CSV table of C-alpha atoms in Angstrom, one decimal:
chain,number,residue,atom,x,y,z
A,1,MET,CA,-4.7,74.8,68.8
A,2,HIS,CA,-8.2,76.1,69.4
A,3,VAL,CA,-8.8,79.4,66.9
A,4,PRO,CA,-11.8,81.8,68.5
A,5,SER,CA,-14.9,82.0,66.6
A,6,PRO,CA,-15.6,85.3,64.4
A,7,ARG,CA,-17.9,85.9,67.3
A,8,ALA,CA,-15.4,85.2,70.2
A,9,ALA,CA,-12.5,87.9,68.4
A,10,SER,CA,-15.4,90.7,67.8
A,11,LEU,CA,-16.4,90.2,71.2
A,12,ALA,CA,-12.6,90.1,72.6
A,13,ALA,CA,-11.5,93.9,70.4
A,14,ALA,CA,-14.7,94.7,71.4
A,15,LEU,CA,-14.0,94.9,75.3
A,16,ALA,CA,-10.5,95.5,75.1
A,17,LEU,CA,-11.5,98.9,72.6
A,18,ALA,CA,-13.5,100.2,75.6
A,19,ALA,CA,-11.5,99.6,77.6
A,20,GLY,CA,-8.8,101.0,76.6
A,21,VAL,CA,-10.8,104.0,74.8
A,22,ALA,CA,-12.2,103.9,78.6
A,23,ALA,CA,-9.2,104.2,80.7
A,24,PHE,CA,-7.2,106.4,77.8
A,25,PHE,CA,-10.6,109.7,78.2
A,26,ALA,CA,-10.7,109.2,81.8
A,27,TRP,CA,-7.2,109.5,82.0
A,28,ALA,CA,-7.8,113.0,79.1
A,29,MET,CA,-10.8,114.3,79.9
A,30,THR,CA,-10.5,114.6,83.8
A,31,VAL,CA,-7.2,116.6,83.1
A,32,GLY,CA,-5.2,113.4,84.7
A,33,PHE,CA,-8.2,112.5,86.9
A,34,THR,CA,-8.1,116.1,88.9
A,35,THR,CA,-11.5,117.3,87.8
A,36,PRO,CA,-14.3,115.9,86.5
A,37,GLU,CA,-15.4,119.3,85.3
A,38,PRO,CA,-12.3,120.7,83.0
A,39,PHE,CA,-13.3,122.8,81.1
A,40,GLN,CA,-16.1,125.9,81.4
A,41,ASP,CA,-18.4,124.7,78.9
A,42,TYR,CA,-18.7,121.2,81.5
A,43,ARG,CA,-19.4,123.7,84.3
A,44,PHE,CA,-22.1,125.7,82.3
A,45,HIS,CA,-23.7,122.2,81.2
A,46,ASN,CA,-24.3,120.2,84.2
A,47,GLU,CA,-25.9,124.1,86.0
A,48,LEU,CA,-28.0,123.9,83.0
A,49,ALA,CA,-29.3,120.0,84.4
A,50,VAL,CA,-29.6,120.7,87.7
A,51,GLU,CA,-32.3,124.4,87.2
A,52,MET,CA,-33.6,122.3,84.4
A,53,ALA,CA,-34.4,119.3,86.9
A,54,GLY,CA,-35.1,122.0,89.7
A,55,GLY,CA,-38.3,122.7,87.1
A,56,ALA,CA,-36.8,125.8,85.7
A,57,PRO,CA,-37.5,126.4,82.3
A,58,LEU,CA,-36.1,124.7,79.4
A,59,GLU,CA,-32.6,127.1,78.6
A,60,VAL,CA,-31.2,125.2,75.9
A,61,PRO,CA,-32.9,123.7,71.7
A,62,HIS,CA,-31.0,120.3,73.0
A,63,PRO,CA,-30.9,118.7,76.0
A,64,LEU,CA,-30.8,115.9,75.7
A,65,TYR,CA,-27.0,115.9,77.5
A,66,HIS,CA,-28.9,117.8,80.5
A,67,ALA,CA,-31.5,114.7,80.9
A,68,LEU,CA,-29.0,112.3,80.9
A,69,VAL,CA,-27.2,115.0,83.8
A,70,ALA,CA,-30.3,115.2,85.7
A,71,ALA,CA,-31.0,111.8,85.9
A,72,LEU,CA,-27.3,110.4,86.2
A,73,ALA,CA,-27.8,112.8,89.1
A,74,ALA,CA,-31.1,112.0,90.8
A,75,SER,CA,-29.4,108.1,91.3
A,76,GLY,CA,-26.8,110.2,94.0
A,77,LEU,CA,-24.6,110.2,91.6
A,78,SER,CA,-22.6,114.5,91.6
A,79,PRO,CA,-23.6,117.0,89.1
A,80,PRO,CA,-20.1,117.5,87.7
A,81,TRP,CA,-19.0,113.3,87.6
A,82,SER,CA,-22.7,112.9,86.9
A,83,GLY,CA,-21.6,114.8,83.4
A,84,MET,CA,-18.0,113.1,83.1
A,85,ALA,CA,-19.9,109.4,83.4
A,86,VAL,CA,-22.4,111.3,80.6
A,87,ALA,CA,-18.7,112.3,78.6
A,88,LEU,CA,-17.3,108.9,79.0
A,89,ALA,CA,-19.8,106.7,78.1
A,90,ALA,CA,-20.0,108.5,74.2
A,91,GLN,CA,-16.5,108.2,73.8
A,92,VAL,CA,-16.7,105.3,74.8
A,93,ALA,CA,-20.3,104.8,72.3
A,94,LEU,CA,-18.8,105.9,69.6
A,95,SER,CA,-15.6,103.6,69.4
A,96,LEU,CA,-17.6,100.1,69.5
A,97,ILE,CA,-20.5,101.9,67.0
A,98,VAL,CA,-17.2,103.4,65.1
A,99,PHE,CA,-15.8,99.6,65.4
A,100,ALA,CA,-18.3,98.1,64.1
A,101,ASP,CA,-19.5,99.5,61.2
A,102,LEU,CA,-14.7,99.3,60.2
A,103,ARG,CA,-15.6,95.4,60.9
A,104,VAL,CA,-18.2,94.5,58.3
A,105,ALA,CA,-16.3,96.8,55.9
A,106,ALA,CA,-12.7,94.6,57.1
A,107,ARG,CA,-14.9,91.8,55.9
A,108,GLY,CA,-13.4,89.9,59.1
A,109,ALA,CA,-10.7,91.4,60.0
A,110,VAL,CA,-11.1,92.5,63.6
A,111,VAL,CA,-7.6,93.2,64.5
A,112,ARG,CA,-8.0,96.0,61.8
A,113,ALA,CA,-11.2,97.3,62.4
A,114,ALA,CA,-10.7,98.0,65.9
A,115,VAL,CA,-7.5,99.6,65.5
A,116,THR,CA,-8.3,101.6,63.2
A,117,ALA,CA,-11.6,102.4,65.3
A,118,ALA,CA,-9.1,103.4,68.8
A,119,GLY,CA,-7.0,105.8,65.6
A,120,LEU,CA,-10.8,107.4,64.6
A,121,THR,CA,-12.0,108.7,68.4
A,122,VAL,CA,-9.0,110.6,68.5
A,123,VAL,CA,-7.7,112.2,65.5
A,124,ALA,CA,-6.9,115.8,64.9
A,125,PRO,CA,-6.1,118.1,62.5
A,126,LEU,CA,-1.7,118.5,60.9
A,127,ASN,CA,-2.1,121.6,63.0
A,128,TRP,CA,1.9,121.4,63.8
A,129,LEU,CA,2.6,124.7,61.9
A,130,THR,CA,0.5,127.0,63.9
A,131,PRO,CA,1.3,126.5,67.5
A,132,ALA,CA,1.2,129.5,69.1
A,133,SER,CA,-2.0,129.9,71.7
A,134,ARG,CA,-5.4,129.3,69.9
A,135,GLU,CA,-3.8,129.3,66.1
A,136,PHE,CA,-3.3,125.5,67.0
A,137,TYR,CA,-7.5,124.9,67.2
A,138,PHE,CA,-9.1,128.3,65.6
A,139,GLY,CA,-9.8,127.5,61.6
A,140,TYR,CA,-9.3,124.0,62.3
A,141,LEU,CA,-12.0,121.1,62.4
A,142,PHE,CA,-11.4,119.3,65.1
A,143,PRO,CA,-12.4,115.8,64.1
A,144,ASN,CA,-12.2,114.8,68.0
A,145,ALA,CA,-13.0,117.8,70.1
A,146,ILE,CA,-13.4,117.3,74.0
A,147,HIS,CA,-13.8,120.3,75.8
A,148,ASN,CA,-17.0,120.6,76.0
A,149,PRO,CA,-19.8,117.9,76.9
A,150,THR,CA,-22.4,118.3,74.6
A,151,ILE,CA,-20.2,118.0,70.7
A,152,VAL,CA,-18.7,114.6,72.7
A,153,LEU,CA,-22.4,113.4,73.1
A,154,LEU,CA,-22.8,114.0,69.8
A,155,ARG,CA,-20.1,112.6,68.5
A,156,PRO,CA,-21.6,108.8,68.5
A,157,LEU,CA,-24.5,109.7,67.6
A,158,SER,CA,-23.9,111.6,63.9
A,159,VAL,CA,-22.2,108.8,63.6
A,160,ALA,CA,-24.5,106.0,64.2
A,161,LEU,CA,-27.4,108.6,62.3
A,162,PHE,CA,-25.3,108.4,59.3
A,163,VAL,CA,-24.1,104.0,59.6
A,164,CYS,CA,-28.6,103.9,59.8
A,165,VAL,CA,-28.9,106.3,56.8
A,166,VAL,CA,-27.0,104.0,54.8
A,167,ALA,CA,-28.2,101.1,56.0
A,168,LEU,CA,-31.2,102.5,54.4
A,169,PHE,CA,-29.8,103.2,51.2
A,170,THR,CA,-28.4,99.7,50.7
A,171,ALA,CA,-31.0,97.3,52.3
A,172,GLU,CA,-32.3,94.7,50.1
A,173,ALA,CA,-36.0,94.6,51.9
A,174,GLU,CA,-38.5,97.4,52.7
A,175,ALA,CA,-37.9,98.8,55.6
A,176,GLY,CA,-40.6,97.9,58.7
A,177,ARG,CA,-42.6,100.5,60.4
A,178,GLY,CA,-39.9,99.1,63.2
A,179,ARG,CA,-37.1,100.6,60.9
A,180,ILE,CA,-38.5,103.4,60.1
A,181,ALA,CA,-39.4,104.5,63.5
A,182,GLY,CA,-35.8,103.3,64.8
A,183,ALA,CA,-34.2,105.8,62.0
A,184,ALA,CA,-36.8,108.5,63.2
A,185,ALA,CA,-35.7,108.5,66.9
A,186,LEU,CA,-32.0,108.4,66.1
A,187,THR,CA,-32.2,111.6,63.8
A,188,ILE,CA,-34.5,112.4,67.1
A,189,ALA,CA,-31.6,112.3,69.6
A,190,CYS,CA,-29.3,113.0,67.1
A,191,ALA,CA,-30.7,116.6,67.2
A,192,LEU,CA,-31.7,117.0,70.7
A,193,ALA,CA,-27.7,115.9,71.3
A,194,LYS,CA,-26.7,119.3,69.0
A,195,PRO,CA,-28.5,120.2,65.6
A,196,SER,CA,-25.1,120.1,64.8
A,197,PHE,CA,-25.1,117.1,62.4
A,198,VAL,CA,-28.8,117.1,62.1
A,199,ILE,CA,-28.5,120.3,59.4
A,200,CYS,CA,-25.5,119.3,57.7
A,201,LEU,CA,-27.4,115.9,57.1
A,202,LEU,CA,-30.5,117.3,55.4
A,203,PRO,CA,-29.0,119.1,52.8
A,204,ALA,CA,-26.1,116.5,52.1
A,205,LEU,CA,-29.4,114.5,52.1
A,206,GLY,CA,-31.4,117.1,49.1
A,207,VAL,CA,-28.6,117.4,46.7
A,208,ALA,CA,-27.4,113.0,46.8
A,209,TRP,CA,-31.3,113.4,46.4
A,210,LEU,CA,-30.9,115.6,43.0
A,211,LEU,CA,-27.6,113.9,41.9
A,212,GLU,CA,-29.1,110.3,41.3
A,213,GLY,CA,-32.5,112.1,39.2
A,214,ARG,CA,-34.8,112.5,42.0
A,215,PRO,CA,-36.0,109.0,43.0
A,216,LEU,CA,-38.7,108.5,44.9
A,217,ASP,CA,-38.4,104.9,45.4
A,218,ARG,CA,-38.9,102.6,48.2
A,219,ARG,CA,-35.9,103.3,50.1
A,220,TRP,CA,-35.2,107.2,49.2
A,221,ARG,CA,-39.1,107.5,50.4
A,222,THR,CA,-37.9,105.3,54.2
A,223,VAL,CA,-35.0,108.2,54.6
A,224,ILE,CA,-38.2,111.3,54.2
A,225,LEU,CA,-40.0,109.1,56.4
A,226,GLY,CA,-37.1,108.5,58.9
A,227,VAL,CA,-34.6,111.5,58.7
A,228,VAL,CA,-36.0,113.9,57.0
A,229,VAL,CA,-39.3,114.7,58.0
A,230,PRO,CA,-38.1,113.8,62.0
A,231,GLY,CA,-35.2,115.2,62.0
A,232,GLY,CA,-36.2,118.7,59.4
A,233,LEU,CA,-39.4,119.1,61.6
A,234,LEU,CA,-37.2,118.9,64.5
A,235,ALA,CA,-34.5,121.2,63.3
A,236,ALA,CA,-37.1,124.2,62.5
A,237,ALA,CA,-39.0,124.1,66.2
A,238,GLN,CA,-34.7,124.5,67.5
A,239,ALA,CA,-34.2,127.1,65.4
A,240,ALA,CA,-37.0,128.7,66.5
A,241,PHE,CA,-36.7,128.6,69.4
A,242,THR,CA,-32.9,130.0,69.6
A,243,LEU,CA,-33.9,133.1,67.5
A,244,THR,CA,-37.7,133.8,68.6
A,245,THR,CA,-37.8,133.4,72.2
A,246,ASP,CA,-36.9,135.2,75.2
A,247,ARG,CA,-34.7,132.0,76.5
A,248,MET,CA,-31.1,132.8,74.7
A,249,GLU,CA,-29.1,135.6,74.3
A,250,PRO,CA,-31.2,137.7,71.2
A,251,ALA,CA,-29.5,136.8,67.5
A,252,THR,CA,-29.7,136.1,64.5
A,253,ILE,CA,-28.4,134.0,61.4
A,254,VAL,CA,-25.5,136.3,59.0
A,255,LEU,CA,-23.9,135.3,56.3
A,256,ALA,CA,-21.1,136.7,57.8
A,257,PRO,CA,-17.3,134.3,55.9
A,258,LEU,CA,-15.3,134.3,58.6
A,259,LYS,CA,-16.0,136.8,61.1
A,260,ALA,CA,-16.5,134.1,63.9
A,261,VAL,CA,-12.5,132.7,63.1
A,262,PHE,CA,-11.5,135.6,63.2
A,263,LEU,CA,-12.5,137.3,66.1
A,264,HIS,CA,-10.7,134.0,67.8
A,265,THR,CA,-7.0,134.0,65.3
A,266,LYS,CA,-5.6,136.0,62.3
A,267,ASP,CA,-7.5,137.8,59.5
A,268,ASP,CA,-5.4,135.3,57.5
A,269,ALA,CA,-8.4,133.6,54.6
A,270,ALA,CA,-5.0,132.1,52.7
A,271,LEU,CA,-3.9,130.9,56.9
A,272,VAL,CA,-7.3,129.4,57.4
A,273,ALA,CA,-7.7,127.5,53.9
A,274,ALA,CA,-4.6,125.3,54.7
A,275,LYS,CA,-6.3,124.5,57.8
A,276,LEU,CA,-9.7,123.6,56.4
A,277,ALA,CA,-7.0,121.4,54.2
A,278,LEU,CA,-4.8,120.6,57.5
A,279,SER,CA,-7.7,119.0,58.7
A,280,ILE,CA,-8.7,116.7,56.0
A,281,VAL,CA,-5.6,114.6,55.0
A,282,PHE,CA,-7.4,111.7,55.4
A,283,PRO,CA,-10.7,111.6,53.4
A,284,LEU,CA,-8.1,113.5,51.2
A,285,ALA,CA,-6.1,111.0,50.6
A,286,VAL,CA,-8.5,108.7,50.3
A,287,ALA,CA,-10.4,110.2,47.6
A,288,ALA,CA,-7.4,111.2,45.8
A,289,ALA,CA,-6.3,107.2,46.3
A,290,PHE,CA,-9.5,106.2,44.9
A,291,PHE,CA,-10.6,108.2,43.3
A,292,GLY,CA,-12.7,106.3,41.1
A,293,ASP,CA,-14.7,103.8,43.2
A,294,ALA,CA,-14.8,107.2,45.9
A,295,ARG,CA,-17.1,108.8,43.4
A,296,ARG,CA,-19.4,106.2,43.0
A,297,ASP,CA,-19.6,105.2,46.4
A,298,ARG,CA,-23.0,106.8,47.7
A,299,ALA,CA,-21.7,106.8,51.6
A,300,LEU,CA,-19.0,108.3,50.8
A,301,ARG,CA,-20.1,111.2,48.4
A,302,LEU,CA,-22.9,112.1,51.2
A,303,ALA,CA,-20.3,112.0,54.2
A,304,TRP,CA,-18.2,114.7,51.9
A,305,LEU,CA,-21.3,116.2,51.1
A,306,ALA,CA,-22.3,116.5,54.7
A,307,PHE,CA,-18.5,117.9,55.5
A,308,ALA,CA,-19.0,120.6,52.2
A,309,ALA,CA,-22.2,122.0,54.4
A,310,GLY,CA,-20.8,121.2,57.5
A,311,ALA,CA,-17.5,123.5,56.2
A,312,PHE,CA,-20.7,126.2,55.3
A,313,TYR,CA,-21.6,127.0,58.0
A,314,ALA,CA,-18.5,127.5,60.8
A,315,TYR,CA,-16.7,129.7,57.4
A,316,PHE,CA,-19.4,131.0,56.6
A,317,LEU,CA,-22.5,131.3,58.7
A,318,ALA,CA,-22.1,133.2,61.5
A,319,GLU,CA,-25.0,134.4,64.5
A,320,ALA,CA,-25.0,138.3,64.9
A,321,GLY,CA,-24.9,139.6,68.2
A,322,PRO,CA,-23.5,138.3,71.2
A,323,ARG,CA,-23.3,135.2,70.7
A,324,MET,CA,-20.5,135.8,67.4
A,325,ILE,CA,-17.6,135.1,69.3
A,326,HIS,CA,-19.5,131.8,70.8
A,327,GLY,CA,-19.0,130.2,67.6
A,328,ASN,CA,-21.7,127.8,67.1
A,329,PHE,CA,-21.6,126.5,63.5
A,330,LEU,CA,-18.0,125.7,63.8
A,331,TRP,CA,-19.6,123.0,65.7
A,332,SER,CA,-21.2,121.2,62.3
A,333,GLY,CA,-17.8,121.0,60.8
A,334,GLN,CA,-16.9,118.9,63.6
A,335,ALA,CA,-19.6,117.4,63.7
A,336,ALA,CA,-19.3,116.5,60.1
A,337,ALA,CA,-15.7,116.3,60.2
A,338,ALA,CA,-16.5,113.5,62.2
A,339,VAL,CA,-18.7,111.7,60.2
A,340,LEU,CA,-16.4,111.6,57.1
A,341,PHE,CA,-13.0,110.3,58.8
A,342,ALA,CA,-15.4,107.4,60.0
A,343,ALA,CA,-16.7,107.1,56.4
A,344,SER,CA,-13.4,106.6,54.4
A,345,ALA,CA,-11.6,104.6,57.3
A,346,ARG,CA,-14.9,102.5,56.3
A,347,PHE,CA,-14.7,102.7,53.0
A,348,ALA,CA,-10.4,102.5,52.5
A,349,LEU,CA,-11.7,99.4,54.8
A,350,ALA,CA,-13.3,98.2,52.6
A,351,ARG,CA,-11.1,98.5,49.5
A,352,GLY,CA,-8.4,96.6,51.4
A,353,ALA,CA,-10.5,93.5,52.0
A,354,ALA,CA,-10.9,94.5,48.3
A,355,GLY,CA,-7.6,93.7,47.9
A,356,ALA,CA,-7.3,97.0,46.6
A,357,ALA,CA,-3.0,98.4,45.9
A,358,ARG,CA,-1.1,98.5,49.0
A,359,ALA,CA,0.6,101.2,47.9
A,360,ARG,CA,-2.3,103.2,47.7
A,361,LEU,CA,-4.1,102.0,51.4
A,362,GLY,CA,-0.6,103.0,52.5
A,363,LEU,CA,-0.3,105.9,51.9
A,364,CYS,CA,-4.2,106.2,53.2
A,365,ALA,CA,-3.0,104.4,56.3
A,366,ALA,CA,-0.2,107.5,56.0
A,367,ALA,CA,-1.7,109.5,56.3
A,368,LEU,CA,-4.3,108.6,58.7
A,369,ALA,CA,-1.3,107.4,61.4
A,370,LEU,CA,-0.5,112.0,60.6
A,371,HIS,CA,-3.9,113.1,62.6
A,372,VAL,CA,-3.7,110.4,65.0
A,373,ALA,CA,-0.5,111.7,66.8
A,374,SER,CA,-1.8,114.8,66.2
A,375,GLY,CA,-4.5,113.6,68.3
A,376,LEU,CA,-2.6,112.6,70.6
A,377,GLN,CA,-0.4,115.5,71.5
A,378,TYR,CA,-3.8,117.7,71.3
A,379,LEU,CA,-5.7,115.2,73.9
A,380,VAL,CA,-2.1,114.8,75.8
A,381,HIS,CA,-1.7,118.6,75.9
A,382,PHE,CA,-5.3,118.9,77.3
A,383,ALA,CA,-4.9,116.4,79.7
A,384,ARG,CA,-1.9,118.7,81.3
A,385,THR,CA,-2.9,122.1,80.7
A,386,ALA,CA,-7.1,121.5,80.6
A,387,VAL,CA,-6.7,123.6,77.4
A,388,ALA,CA,-8.7,123.4,74.4
A,389,PHE,CA,-7.1,126.1,72.3
C-alpha cells in the first residue's frame, strides 16, 4: 500500500482544512449566504473604504482592511463582496497559520494538527450559563468574534506575529537583515489592521525582558529592532491620530474599571470575573496540567503576559466621551485570547508528541472541545440571526 510522504500528507491536510474553513465561514459570515454585510460594522468599514478610495482623508488609524477592500473593488468586485472576500481570506489564513505552527509542535501528526487548527478558528467562551441577550457576549473575551471585519483581519496577523517573535527567540543562528525586515513588516501590518494586539505584545515583551534579567543578547536585539521599535512608533502615531486629530469623535483614555463593559451588561463585578475565567478554560487547563513546564516555556509565558495586558485594557481602560460605548479596548482582550489559545494548543500538542501523560492531555482536550462546542453554537446562532450580542 502506498504511504503518502509527510509533505504530501501536510499539503492534503492543509487543503482540506482551508476548504472546510472557507465553506463553513462563507455560510456563517454571510448569514446563510444571504448578505455580504452581515453586521453594521461591515457596512461602516466598507463605506469608509469607498470614501478613502475616492480621495477622502484618512478616517481611521488602522486602514489595512479598507485598503484591501478598495483594491479588490477596483478590480470590479462590489465593495460589500470585496469586504467579505477579505474577511473570508483572513479566516482561511488564520487556520493555515495555526496549522503550520501546530504541525511542527505535533512532530508531523498532521491530522491532529489540522483538527486542532480547525477547532481554534471557532472556539468561544463557555457562555451557556448566561444566555440572555447581551449577557452571552459582553464581559467575555471572545477569541473568534466575526461581526467586525477589522478584528477578523487582525487575528491571523496577530498569531503570525506571535509565532514570528517566538521563532526569533529560538533561532539558532543570528537573524539577518531580511528576517528583521520581515518581522518589522509583519508588525506594521498587524498594527495597521488594528493596533489591539500590538499594544498587548509590546508590554508583554517588556515584562518578559525584565523577568529574564534585562538581557541584550542577539535574540533580544533582533526582537527590539524587528518588533518593538516599529510597533512602538506606529502605535504612538496611531494614538496621536486617535486622540489629537479631528478625524474621529473626541476622546481621552481613562482608567475606568469595567465601566465600558457595564454599559452593555449587568453591573456585577463577580459575574464579569466568572466570565473571564469561562473565556479561557482551555488555556487554564493546559497551564494547570503542566504547570512546571508551562511556567518555564518562553512562548506560553509570553502569550499569558500578552493576554494579561489585553485583559487589563478590556476591563480597566475606556475612552471617555462618545466612543466609550464602542468598547474599543475590548478588542485587545479578544485578540490576545486568540493568541493564548493558539499558544496553549501548541504547547499541549508538543507535550503529546513528547509522550506526556494521557490523562492530563485528555483533560486539556476536553476543555478545548467545550470551547469548540460553544463556538459552534455561537456561530450557528449568528448565521441564523445576524445577532452578535
